[in-house]
Short mmCIF file of C-alpha atoms in Angstrom, two decimals:
data_model
loop_
_atom_site.label_atom_id
_atom_site.label_comp_id
_atom_site.label_asym_id
_atom_site.label_seq_id
_atom_site.Cartn_x
_atom_site.Cartn_y
_atom_site.Cartn_z
CA UNK A 1 12.76 15.91 -0.55
CA UNK A 2 9.38 16.59 -2.01
CA UNK A 3 9.40 13.71 -4.06
CA UNK A 4 10.24 11.39 -0.91
CA UNK A 5 7.52 13.19 1.05
CA UNK A 6 4.83 12.23 -1.85
CA UNK A 7 6.16 8.97 -2.09
CA UNK A 8 5.77 8.36 1.66
CA UNK A 9 2.29 9.83 1.60
CA UNK A 10 1.40 7.18 -1.19
CA UNK A 11 2.99 4.35 0.62
CA UNK A 12 1.11 5.28 3.89
CA UNK A 13 -2.14 5.08 2.01
CA UNK A 14 -1.00 1.53 0.56
CA UNK A 15 -0.16 0.08 3.92
CA UNK A 16 -3.51 1.74 5.13
CA UNK A 17 -5.67 -0.59 2.52
CA UNK A 18 -3.90 -3.63 3.93
CA UNK A 19 -5.18 -3.12 7.44
CA UNK A 20 -8.79 -1.28 6.96
CA UNK A 21 -10.78 -4.40 6.48
CA UNK A 22 -10.75 -5.68 9.93
CA UNK A 23 -11.93 -2.42 11.19
CA UNK A 24 -15.26 -2.47 9.05
CA UNK A 25 -15.67 -6.24 9.07
CA UNK A 26 -18.57 -6.07 11.68
CA UNK A 27 -20.25 -3.21 9.75
CA UNK A 28 -19.99 -5.57 6.50
CA UNK A 29 -21.54 -8.59 8.40
CA UNK A 30 -24.39 -6.41 9.96
CA UNK A 31 -25.12 -4.57 6.75
CA UNK A 32 -24.26 -7.06 3.76
CA UNK A 33 -24.55 -10.44 5.65
CA UNK A 34 -20.79 -11.31 4.90
CA UNK A 35 -19.64 -14.17 6.76
CA UNK A 36 -16.22 -15.10 8.00
CA UNK A 37 -15.16 -17.11 5.05
CA UNK A 38 -16.22 -14.00 2.76
CA UNK A 39 -14.29 -11.50 4.84
CA UNK A 40 -11.37 -13.88 4.59
CA UNK A 41 -11.67 -14.01 0.75
CA UNK A 42 -11.93 -10.11 0.76
CA UNK A 43 -8.52 -9.90 2.11
CA UNK A 44 -7.23 -12.60 0.09
CA UNK A 45 -8.33 -11.12 -3.21
CA UNK A 46 -6.36 -7.90 -2.29
CA UNK A 47 -3.10 -9.76 -1.73
CA UNK A 48 -3.86 -11.78 -4.98
CA UNK A 49 -4.45 -8.73 -7.05
CA UNK A 50 -1.46 -6.94 -5.39
CA UNK A 51 1.01 -9.77 -6.07
CA UNK A 52 0.14 -10.38 -9.69
CA UNK A 53 -0.02 -6.82 -10.62
CA UNK A 54 3.82 -6.87 -9.80
CA UNK A 55 4.59 -8.03 -13.28
CA UNK A 56 2.83 -5.51 -15.38
CA UNK A 57 4.10 -2.83 -12.87
CA UNK A 58 7.81 -4.02 -13.49
CA UNK A 59 7.39 -3.39 -17.10
CA UNK A 60 5.59 -0.14 -17.02
CA UNK A 61 8.40 1.26 -14.72
CA UNK A 62 11.17 0.23 -16.93
CA UNK A 63 9.48 1.48 -20.05
CA UNK A 64 7.75 4.42 -18.93
CA UNK A 65 9.22 5.21 -15.48
CA UNK A 66 7.59 5.65 -11.75
CA UNK A 67 5.75 8.86 -12.30
CA UNK A 68 2.84 7.77 -14.52
CA UNK A 69 3.19 4.13 -13.31
CA UNK A 70 2.48 5.00 -9.57
CA UNK A 71 -0.04 7.71 -10.53
CA UNK A 72 -2.00 5.85 -13.25
CA UNK A 73 -2.18 2.60 -11.12
CA UNK A 74 -3.40 4.38 -7.96
CA UNK A 75 -6.16 5.63 -9.83
CA UNK A 76 -7.46 2.21 -9.78
CA UNK A 77 -7.24 2.14 -6.20
CA UNK A 78 -9.06 5.50 -6.22
CA UNK A 79 -11.94 3.74 -8.07
CA UNK A 80 -11.78 0.60 -5.86
CA UNK A 81 -12.31 2.57 -2.69
CA UNK A 82 -15.19 4.41 -4.25
CA UNK A 83 -16.73 1.41 -5.38
CA UNK A 84 -16.21 -0.19 -1.84
CA UNK A 85 -18.04 2.73 -0.18
CA UNK A 86 -21.01 2.20 -2.54
CA UNK A 87 -21.04 -1.57 -2.78
CA UNK A 88 -24.06 -3.43 -1.84
CA UNK A 89 -22.98 -6.84 -2.29
CA UNK A 90 -20.12 -9.28 -1.64
CA UNK A 91 -19.67 -9.36 -5.57
CA UNK A 92 -19.25 -5.70 -5.63
CA UNK A 93 -16.61 -5.86 -2.55
CA UNK A 94 -14.71 -8.55 -4.31
CA UNK A 95 -14.31 -6.22 -7.40
CA UNK A 96 -13.53 -3.37 -5.13
CA UNK A 97 -10.78 -5.36 -3.48
CA UNK A 98 -9.20 -6.27 -6.46
CA UNK A 99 -8.94 -2.76 -7.67
CA UNK A 100 -7.53 -1.53 -4.68
CA UNK A 101 -4.79 -4.26 -4.42
CA UNK A 102 -3.89 -3.77 -8.10
CA UNK A 103 -4.07 0.13 -7.35
CA UNK A 104 -1.33 -0.27 -4.31
CA UNK A 105 0.98 -2.78 -6.11
CA UNK A 106 3.44 -0.14 -7.58
CA UNK A 107 3.65 2.24 -4.75
CA UNK A 108 6.41 0.75 -2.84
CA UNK A 109 8.10 -0.87 -5.95
CA UNK A 110 7.99 2.32 -7.69
CA UNK A 111 9.32 4.21 -4.92
CA UNK A 112 12.35 1.79 -4.79
CA UNK A 113 12.82 2.07 -8.62
CA UNK A 114 12.97 5.77 -8.12
CA UNK A 115 15.60 5.76 -5.32
CA UNK A 116 17.52 2.89 -7.08
CA UNK A 117 17.69 5.29 -9.97
CA UNK A 118 18.53 8.55 -8.50
CA UNK A 119 20.60 7.77 -5.50
CA UNK A 120 23.90 6.36 -5.01
CA UNK A 121 23.65 2.39 -4.42
CA UNK A 122 25.24 2.81 -0.92
CA UNK A 123 21.94 5.20 0.23
CA UNK A 124 19.49 2.83 -1.13
CA UNK A 125 19.16 0.78 1.88
CA UNK A 126 18.56 3.94 3.88
CA UNK A 127 16.08 5.45 1.62
CA UNK A 128 14.27 2.07 1.51
CA UNK A 129 14.33 1.64 5.53
CA UNK A 130 12.77 5.36 5.94
CA UNK A 131 10.17 4.43 2.98
CA UNK A 132 9.01 1.36 4.90
CA UNK A 133 9.47 2.30 8.23
CA UNK A 134 7.21 5.59 7.85
CA UNK A 135 4.93 3.70 5.60
CA UNK A 136 4.04 1.05 7.99
CA UNK A 137 2.45 3.60 10.27
CA UNK A 138 -0.40 3.21 7.83
CA UNK A 139 -1.39 0.00 9.44
CA UNK A 140 -2.07 2.04 12.58
CA UNK A 141 -4.06 4.81 10.63
CA UNK A 142 -6.22 1.70 9.58
CA UNK A 143 -6.98 1.01 13.20
CA UNK A 144 -7.96 3.34 16.04
CA UNK A 145 -8.27 6.32 13.76
CA UNK A 146 -10.36 4.72 11.12
CA UNK A 147 -12.36 3.16 14.10
CA UNK A 148 -13.09 6.74 15.44
CA UNK A 149 -14.01 7.82 12.22
CA UNK A 150 -16.51 4.88 11.43
CA UNK A 151 -18.18 5.54 14.82
CA UNK A 152 -18.53 9.28 14.15
CA UNK A 153 -19.36 9.22 10.29
CA UNK A 154 -20.15 5.54 9.45
CA UNK A 155 -18.14 3.28 7.56
CA UNK A 156 -19.21 4.47 3.68
CA UNK A 157 -18.34 8.25 4.23
CA UNK A 158 -15.30 7.19 5.85
CA UNK A 159 -14.08 4.93 2.89
CA UNK A 160 -15.34 7.51 0.45
CA UNK A 161 -13.20 10.16 2.03
CA UNK A 162 -10.13 7.67 1.73
CA UNK A 163 -10.88 7.42 -1.93
CA UNK A 164 -10.59 11.24 -2.07
CA UNK A 165 -7.07 11.04 -0.35
CA UNK A 166 -5.85 8.54 -2.47
CA UNK A 167 -6.88 10.78 -5.70
CA UNK A 168 -5.03 13.51 -4.06
CA UNK A 169 -1.66 11.60 -3.50
CA UNK A 170 -2.07 10.39 -7.15
CA UNK A 171 -2.47 14.02 -8.47
CA UNK A 172 0.52 14.80 -6.09
CA UNK A 173 2.88 12.35 -7.55
CA UNK A 174 1.91 13.50 -10.96
CA UNK A 175 2.83 17.00 -10.00
CA UNK A 176 5.95 16.54 -7.85
CA UNK A 177 8.00 13.40 -9.06
CA UNK A 178 10.25 13.38 -12.11
CA UNK A 179 11.02 10.42 -14.03
CA UNK A 180 14.77 9.34 -14.12
CA UNK A 181 16.01 8.72 -17.61
CA UNK A 182 15.05 5.59 -19.31
CA UNK A 183 17.58 3.04 -19.73
CA UNK A 184 16.80 0.54 -22.50
CA UNK A 185 18.92 -2.09 -24.55
CA UNK A 186 19.19 -1.77 -28.19
CA UNK A 187 16.13 -4.01 -29.47
CA UNK A 188 15.11 -5.03 -26.01
CA UNK A 189 11.58 -6.27 -25.76
CA UNK A 190 9.38 -4.92 -22.90
CA UNK A 191 6.64 -7.36 -22.30
CA UNK A 192 5.29 -8.80 -19.01
CA UNK A 193 7.77 -12.00 -19.52
CA UNK A 194 10.84 -10.31 -21.27
CA UNK A 195 13.77 -10.10 -19.01
CA UNK A 196 12.46 -12.62 -16.46
CA UNK A 197 14.78 -15.08 -17.73
CA UNK A 198 17.64 -12.96 -17.20
CA UNK A 199 16.72 -12.12 -13.55
CA UNK A 200 16.56 -15.81 -13.13
CA UNK A 201 19.96 -16.51 -14.31
CA UNK A 202 21.54 -14.33 -11.81
CA UNK A 203 22.82 -16.88 -9.54
CA UNK A 204 23.25 -14.74 -6.27
CA UNK A 205 19.55 -14.26 -6.27
CA UNK A 206 19.13 -18.13 -6.07
CA UNK A 207 20.65 -18.28 -2.28
CA UNK A 208 18.40 -15.22 -1.49
CA UNK A 209 15.38 -16.92 -2.43
CA UNK A 210 14.42 -18.99 0.54
CA UNK A 211 15.22 -15.93 2.55
CA UNK A 212 12.77 -13.76 0.43
CA UNK A 213 9.97 -16.51 0.56
CA UNK A 214 10.22 -17.20 4.33
CA UNK A 215 11.34 -13.87 6.14
CA UNK A 216 8.72 -11.61 5.63
CA UNK A 217 6.32 -14.39 5.64
CA UNK A 218 6.49 -15.54 9.21
CA UNK A 219 6.61 -12.13 10.80
CA UNK A 220 3.27 -10.74 8.70
CA UNK A 221 1.68 -14.19 9.32
CA UNK A 222 2.28 -13.59 13.47
CA UNK A 223 1.03 -9.93 13.10
CA UNK A 224 -1.92 -10.24 10.89
CA UNK A 225 -3.13 -13.57 11.44
CA UNK A 226 -2.00 -15.21 14.79
CA UNK A 227 -1.40 -12.74 17.37
CA UNK A 228 -5.01 -12.36 18.57
CA UNK A 229 -5.82 -16.18 18.65
CA UNK A 230 -2.54 -16.90 20.32
CA UNK A 231 -3.13 -14.30 23.19
CA UNK A 232 -6.71 -14.73 23.30
CA UNK A 233 -6.50 -18.69 23.60
CA UNK A 234 -3.33 -19.33 25.24
CA UNK A 235 -3.15 -16.22 27.77
CA UNK A 236 -7.03 -15.35 27.87
CA UNK A 237 -6.41 -11.66 26.69
CA UNK A 238 -9.58 -9.71 26.02
CA UNK A 239 -10.25 -8.19 22.62
CA UNK A 240 -8.93 -4.79 23.95
CA UNK A 241 -5.73 -6.65 25.36
CA UNK A 242 -5.05 -8.55 21.90
CA UNK A 243 -5.53 -4.95 20.27
CA UNK A 244 -2.77 -3.67 22.54
CA UNK A 245 -0.54 -6.49 21.76
CA UNK A 246 -1.25 -5.95 18.06
CA UNK A 247 -0.56 -2.15 18.25
CA UNK A 248 2.54 -2.95 20.20
CA UNK A 249 3.84 -5.32 17.44
CA UNK A 250 2.75 -2.99 14.61
CA UNK A 251 4.87 -0.06 16.28
CA UNK A 252 7.82 -2.07 16.62
CA UNK A 253 7.64 -3.12 12.78
CA UNK A 254 7.74 0.54 11.72
CA UNK A 255 10.46 1.49 14.20
CA UNK A 256 12.73 -1.55 13.36
CA UNK A 257 12.12 -0.89 9.60
CA UNK A 258 13.28 2.72 10.28
CA UNK A 259 16.29 1.53 12.38
CA UNK A 260 17.51 -1.08 9.77
CA UNK A 261 18.78 1.97 7.27
CA UNK A 262 21.13 3.33 9.78
CA UNK A 263 22.23 -0.13 11.11
CA UNK A 264 22.80 -1.58 7.67
CA UNK A 265 25.50 1.48 7.22
CA UNK A 266 26.92 0.70 10.57
CA UNK A 267 27.17 -2.83 10.16
CA UNK A 268 28.69 -2.69 6.78
CA UNK A 269 26.31 -3.67 4.42
CA UNK A 270 23.05 -5.24 3.88
CA UNK A 271 24.06 -8.81 3.88
CA UNK A 272 25.44 -8.38 7.17
CA UNK A 273 22.41 -6.48 8.44
CA UNK A 274 19.83 -8.87 6.98
CA UNK A 275 22.07 -11.84 8.43
CA UNK A 276 21.88 -10.62 11.95
CA UNK A 277 18.54 -9.77 11.96
CA UNK A 278 17.48 -13.15 10.51
CA UNK A 279 19.63 -14.96 13.19
CA UNK A 280 17.69 -12.93 16.16
CA UNK A 281 14.63 -13.26 14.65
CA UNK A 282 14.84 -17.16 14.37
CA UNK A 283 16.19 -17.45 17.81
CA UNK A 284 13.20 -15.25 19.21
CA UNK A 285 10.90 -17.54 17.19
CA UNK A 286 12.38 -20.35 18.81
CA UNK A 287 11.99 -18.83 22.11
CA UNK A 288 8.37 -18.35 21.55
CA UNK A 289 7.87 -21.88 20.92
CA UNK A 290 9.53 -23.06 23.92
CA UNK A 291 8.41 -20.73 26.55
CA UNK A 292 5.87 -18.42 24.89
CA UNK A 293 3.05 -20.16 26.95
CA UNK A 294 4.60 -19.32 30.26
CA UNK A 295 4.32 -15.65 30.66
CA UNK A 296 2.17 -13.39 28.80
CA UNK A 297 4.45 -10.41 29.43
CA UNK A 298 7.23 -12.34 28.08
CA UNK A 299 5.30 -13.54 25.13
CA UNK A 300 4.23 -9.82 24.36
CA UNK A 301 7.88 -8.84 24.58
CA UNK A 302 9.10 -11.59 22.36
CA UNK A 303 6.17 -10.52 19.75
CA UNK A 304 7.68 -7.16 19.78
CA UNK A 305 11.24 -8.12 19.36
CA UNK A 306 10.20 -10.33 16.09
CA UNK A 307 8.43 -7.08 14.62
CA UNK A 308 11.19 -4.93 15.48
CA UNK A 309 14.36 -7.10 14.44
CA UNK A 310 12.52 -9.30 11.83
CA UNK A 311 11.45 -6.53 9.45
CA UNK A 312 14.46 -7.36 7.22
CA UNK A 313 12.24 -7.01 3.93
CA UNK A 314 13.68 -3.79 2.96
CA UNK A 315 17.15 -4.50 3.67
CA UNK A 316 17.14 -7.74 1.85
CA UNK A 317 15.43 -6.18 -0.95
CA UNK A 318 18.49 -3.67 -1.01
CA UNK A 319 20.86 -6.41 -0.97
CA UNK A 320 18.95 -8.13 -4.04
CA UNK A 321 19.14 -4.61 -5.97
CA UNK A 322 22.68 -4.42 -6.07
CA UNK A 323 22.41 -7.28 -8.70
CA UNK A 324 19.97 -5.95 -11.19
CA UNK A 325 21.57 -4.17 -14.02
CA UNK A 326 19.82 -0.70 -14.62
CA UNK A 327 17.60 -1.94 -17.54
CA UNK A 328 16.01 -4.79 -15.22
CA UNK A 329 15.75 -2.56 -12.02
CA UNK A 330 11.89 -2.04 -12.42
CA UNK A 331 11.16 -5.98 -13.23
CA UNK A 332 13.94 -7.09 -10.80
CA UNK A 333 12.23 -5.32 -7.64
CA UNK A 334 8.86 -6.12 -8.66
CA UNK A 335 9.87 -9.83 -9.19
CA UNK A 336 11.39 -10.00 -5.56
CA UNK A 337 8.18 -8.38 -4.20
CA UNK A 338 6.12 -11.01 -5.79
CA UNK A 339 8.21 -13.79 -3.97
CA UNK A 340 8.16 -11.54 -0.52
CA UNK A 341 4.08 -11.43 -1.02
CA UNK A 342 3.82 -14.76 -2.63
CA UNK A 343 5.50 -16.49 0.39
CA UNK A 344 3.61 -14.57 2.76
CA UNK A 345 0.16 -15.98 1.30
CA UNK A 346 1.64 -19.70 1.46
CA UNK A 347 2.70 -19.39 4.76
CA UNK A 348 -0.45 -17.94 5.93
CA UNK A 349 -2.54 -21.04 4.06
CA UNK A 350 0.08 -23.61 5.49
CA UNK A 351 -0.05 -22.17 8.83
CA UNK A 352 -3.79 -22.08 8.92
CA UNK A 353 -4.09 -25.95 7.65
CA UNK A 354 -1.80 -26.78 10.29
CA UNK A 355 -3.78 -24.85 13.29
CA UNK A 356 -6.93 -26.03 12.21
CA UNK A 357 -5.86 -29.78 11.80
CA UNK A 358 -4.29 -29.44 15.35
CA UNK A 359 -7.70 -28.12 16.72
CA UNK A 360 -9.56 -31.05 15.16
CA UNK A 361 -7.15 -33.40 16.77
CA UNK A 362 -7.63 -32.07 20.36
CA UNK A 363 -4.20 -30.65 20.94
CA UNK A 364 -4.11 -27.87 23.66
CA UNK A 365 -3.68 -24.39 22.16
CA UNK A 366 -0.40 -23.79 24.23
CA UNK A 367 1.04 -26.93 22.26
CA UNK A 368 -0.43 -25.86 18.86
CA UNK A 369 1.07 -22.38 18.81
CA UNK A 370 4.25 -23.52 20.56
CA UNK A 371 4.52 -25.80 17.37
CA UNK A 372 3.74 -23.22 15.19
CA UNK A 373 6.29 -20.73 16.45
CA UNK A 374 9.18 -23.33 16.42
CA UNK A 375 8.11 -24.34 12.87
CA UNK A 376 8.36 -20.60 11.85
CA UNK A 377 11.71 -20.25 13.65
CA UNK A 378 13.18 -23.50 11.81
CA UNK A 379 12.12 -22.34 8.52
CA UNK A 380 13.73 -19.06 9.01
CA UNK A 381 17.03 -20.69 10.37
CA UNK A 382 16.96 -23.06 7.07
CA UNK A 383 16.57 -20.11 4.87
CA UNK A 384 19.26 -18.05 6.72
CA UNK A 385 21.64 -20.73 6.29
CA UNK A 386 21.42 -20.76 2.69
CA UNK A 387 21.43 -16.92 2.88
CA UNK A 388 24.93 -17.09 4.35
CA UNK A 389 26.51 -18.37 1.14
CA UNK A 390 24.94 -15.33 -0.97
CA UNK A 391 27.70 -12.94 -2.05
CA UNK A 392 27.58 -9.59 -0.31
CA UNK A 393 28.11 -7.53 -3.77
CA UNK A 394 28.09 -8.65 -7.27
CA UNK A 395 31.34 -9.95 -9.04
CA UNK A 396 30.80 -9.33 -12.91
CA UNK A 397 32.26 -12.40 -13.73
CA UNK A 398 30.07 -14.52 -11.33
CA UNK A 399 26.82 -12.58 -11.41
CA UNK A 400 25.10 -14.74 -14.40
CA UNK A 401 24.64 -18.25 -15.25
#
């Protein structure tokens, strides 16, 4: 229980760092002269550093265990947030965000690795859903609570305080967490690329790959990128109303992730839970495309459904985890996480190009976002169709090519 508590504490902070930039953006613009493109680049640097750090994280998890991996990398987040608080230029902020992204990279994967090694396989999905559900509330802490702190103390002292809290979390991980016994094969290499070929030969993962690239990507694209423009341009929401819509969807993301654990056990396994959630989410995205412009209240409700039902990330990860042998668990879950995060980055870029092209062509906002929602729904439906053919559980004779 103590280990779960400190891992949740660390993951709440990791989620906080995904959301805090929007709150201090106006201060950065006013004080350091940053424009919208530079602010966007800061966010992109965080995700890029987070994604590419997954590979060394996987190696260190398999070789050294989660305790030192999580705590050690979190020191980068401590340094990055302290650097951010003291930054006096755009270049300094870029470095700070890269350090924070790299420092947050092992928190969730280290937690899943730990649960995968110490908990029975049938409990992994429940532990993952609890971690992701509770941790996602960090997004909410990076909204109104941070805004209040910035208004009261200023953005630099507020971020410096977060650096201190992050240092506390790293220390607690070192004090409380205990590494499970190492699992190594005789003569096994532990380099960054070692084991990736073996992972790539797990044929069951091939059928999960499209859903890994798409499922998290379309949900996070709506929450982090398009919810405010959609409700502002199509339904005329002001800043407060757009914030309330985003808050509702964010809360739904957290609650949905929490509920997937017991739902997975009730429905009979992670594949059934993921499949049900993906079908409902694709249908909801289609409904947004067909009727999301007609009623603001209905559109908010549909976004909440996408948030609550679409957060299949943890359950899909639990399904993939069943196919990783113990010696590849760290590299396996981090490779899968790279696909989730990488897919999110690609979908956000592609959707941005699409919306910009529609705007230049003079399309009405209602039509633009209708087509965007339909495209997201279609992509998710196609990925789900491939996932239907994935095996629910590993069979020794067909796991690898």
